[in-house]
CSV table of C-alpha atoms in Angstrom, one decimal:
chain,number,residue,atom,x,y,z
M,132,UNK,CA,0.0,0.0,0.0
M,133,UNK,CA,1.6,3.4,-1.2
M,134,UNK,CA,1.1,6.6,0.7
M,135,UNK,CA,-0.9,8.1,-2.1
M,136,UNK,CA,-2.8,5.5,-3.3
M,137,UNK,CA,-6.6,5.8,-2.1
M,138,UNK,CA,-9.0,3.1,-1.0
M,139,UNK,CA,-12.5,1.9,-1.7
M,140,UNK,CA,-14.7,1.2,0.9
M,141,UNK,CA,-14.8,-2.4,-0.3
M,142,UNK,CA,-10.8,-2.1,-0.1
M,143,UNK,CA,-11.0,-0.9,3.3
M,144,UNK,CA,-13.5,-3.5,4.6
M,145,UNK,CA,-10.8,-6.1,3.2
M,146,UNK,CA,-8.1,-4.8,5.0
M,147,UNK,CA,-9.2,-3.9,8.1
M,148,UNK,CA,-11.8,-7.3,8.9
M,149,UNK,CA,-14.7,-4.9,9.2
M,150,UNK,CA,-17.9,-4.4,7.2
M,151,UNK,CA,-18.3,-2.3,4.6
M,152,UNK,CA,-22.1,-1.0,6.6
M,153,UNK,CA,-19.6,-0.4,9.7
M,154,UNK,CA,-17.1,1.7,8.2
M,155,UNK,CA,-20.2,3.5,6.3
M,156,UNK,CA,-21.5,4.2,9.6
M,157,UNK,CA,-18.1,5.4,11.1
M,158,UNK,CA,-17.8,7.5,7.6
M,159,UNK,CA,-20.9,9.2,8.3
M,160,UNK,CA,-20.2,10.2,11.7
M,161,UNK,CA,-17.6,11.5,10.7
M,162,UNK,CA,-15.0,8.9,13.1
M,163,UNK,CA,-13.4,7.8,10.2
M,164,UNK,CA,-14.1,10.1,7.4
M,165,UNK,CA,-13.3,9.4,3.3
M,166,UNK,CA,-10.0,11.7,2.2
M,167,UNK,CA,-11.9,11.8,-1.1
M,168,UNK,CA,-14.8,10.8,-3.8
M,169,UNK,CA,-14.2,9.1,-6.7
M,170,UNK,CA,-15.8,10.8,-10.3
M,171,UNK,CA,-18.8,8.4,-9.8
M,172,UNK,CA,-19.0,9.3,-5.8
M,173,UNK,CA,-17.7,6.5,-4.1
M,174,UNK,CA,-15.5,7.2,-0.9
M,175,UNK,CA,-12.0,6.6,-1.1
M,176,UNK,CA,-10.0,6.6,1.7
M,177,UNK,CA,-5.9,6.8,2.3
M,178,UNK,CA,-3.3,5.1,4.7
M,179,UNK,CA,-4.4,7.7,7.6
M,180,UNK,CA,-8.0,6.4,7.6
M,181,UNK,CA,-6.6,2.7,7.5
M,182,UNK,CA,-4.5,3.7,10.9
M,183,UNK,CA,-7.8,5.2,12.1
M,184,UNK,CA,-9.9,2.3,11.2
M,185,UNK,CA,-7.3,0.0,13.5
M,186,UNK,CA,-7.4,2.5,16.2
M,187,UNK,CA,-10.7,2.4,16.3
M,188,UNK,CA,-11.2,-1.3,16.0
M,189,UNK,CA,-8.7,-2.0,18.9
M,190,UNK,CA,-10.3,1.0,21.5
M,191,UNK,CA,-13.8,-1.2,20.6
M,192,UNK,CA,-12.3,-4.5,21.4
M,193,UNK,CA,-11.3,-2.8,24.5
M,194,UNK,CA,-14.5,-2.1,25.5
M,195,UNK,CA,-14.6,1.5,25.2
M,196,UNK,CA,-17.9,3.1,23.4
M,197,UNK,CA,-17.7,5.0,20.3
M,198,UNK,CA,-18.4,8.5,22.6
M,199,UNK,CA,-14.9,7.9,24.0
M,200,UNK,CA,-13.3,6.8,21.2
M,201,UNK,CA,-14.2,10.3,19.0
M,202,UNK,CA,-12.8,12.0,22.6
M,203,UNK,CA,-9.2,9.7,21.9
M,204,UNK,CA,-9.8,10.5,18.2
M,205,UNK,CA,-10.2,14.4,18.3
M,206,UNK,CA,-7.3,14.1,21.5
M,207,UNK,CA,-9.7,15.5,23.8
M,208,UNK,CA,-8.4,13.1,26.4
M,209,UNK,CA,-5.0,11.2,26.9
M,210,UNK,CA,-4.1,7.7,26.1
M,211,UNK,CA,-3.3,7.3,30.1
M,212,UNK,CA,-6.6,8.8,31.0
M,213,UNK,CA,-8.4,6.0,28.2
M,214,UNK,CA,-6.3,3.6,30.5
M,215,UNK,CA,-8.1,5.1,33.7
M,216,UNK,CA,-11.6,4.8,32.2
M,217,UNK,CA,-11.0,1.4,31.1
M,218,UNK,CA,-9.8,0.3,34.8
M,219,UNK,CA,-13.0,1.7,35.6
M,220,UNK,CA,-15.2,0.1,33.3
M,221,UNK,CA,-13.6,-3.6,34.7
C-alpha cells in the first residue's frame, strides 16, 4: 500500500476485517471520514483512515464506546486517561 494510493470502501473493509455497513457508519459520523470521492461518488479513503480504522477497532475490542473513542480520536483526552476509564469500566 503506497502513501498516495486511495481506498475503496470495499478495499478498506478487506483490509481492516470490518464491514463495509460499519465503516459507512463510522464515515458518516464523521470517526473515520473518506480523504476523497471518486468521479462516480464513491468514498475513497488513504493510509491515515486505514490507521484510524485499527485504532478504532482496537479501542472497541477494548470495550470503550464509540463517545470515548471520537474523545481519543479528536485528542480531547490522553491515552493514560483511556487507561483510567477502562480500569473503571472492569
Amino acid at each position: 500500500m503506497d502513501g498516495d494510493t486511495l481506498y475503496t470502501i470495499g478495499a478498506l473493509a478487506r483490509r481492516t476485517g470490518l464491514t463495509v455497513r460499519t465503516i459507512r457508519f463510522y464515515s458518516d459520523t464523521g470517526i473515520v471520514p473518506s480523504t476523497d470521492r471518486s468521479p462516480a461518488g464513491y468514498r475513497l479513503y488513504d493510509l491515515r483512515a486505514i490507521a484510524r480504522l485499527d485504532l478504532v477497532r482496537t479501542l472497541r475490542d477494548l470495550g470503550l464506546d464509540l463517545a470515548v473513542i471520537r474523545q481519543v480520536l479528536d485528542r480531547e483526552i490522553a491515552v493514560p486517561k483511556t487507561s483510567s476509564h477502562l480500569v473503571s469500566l472492569r
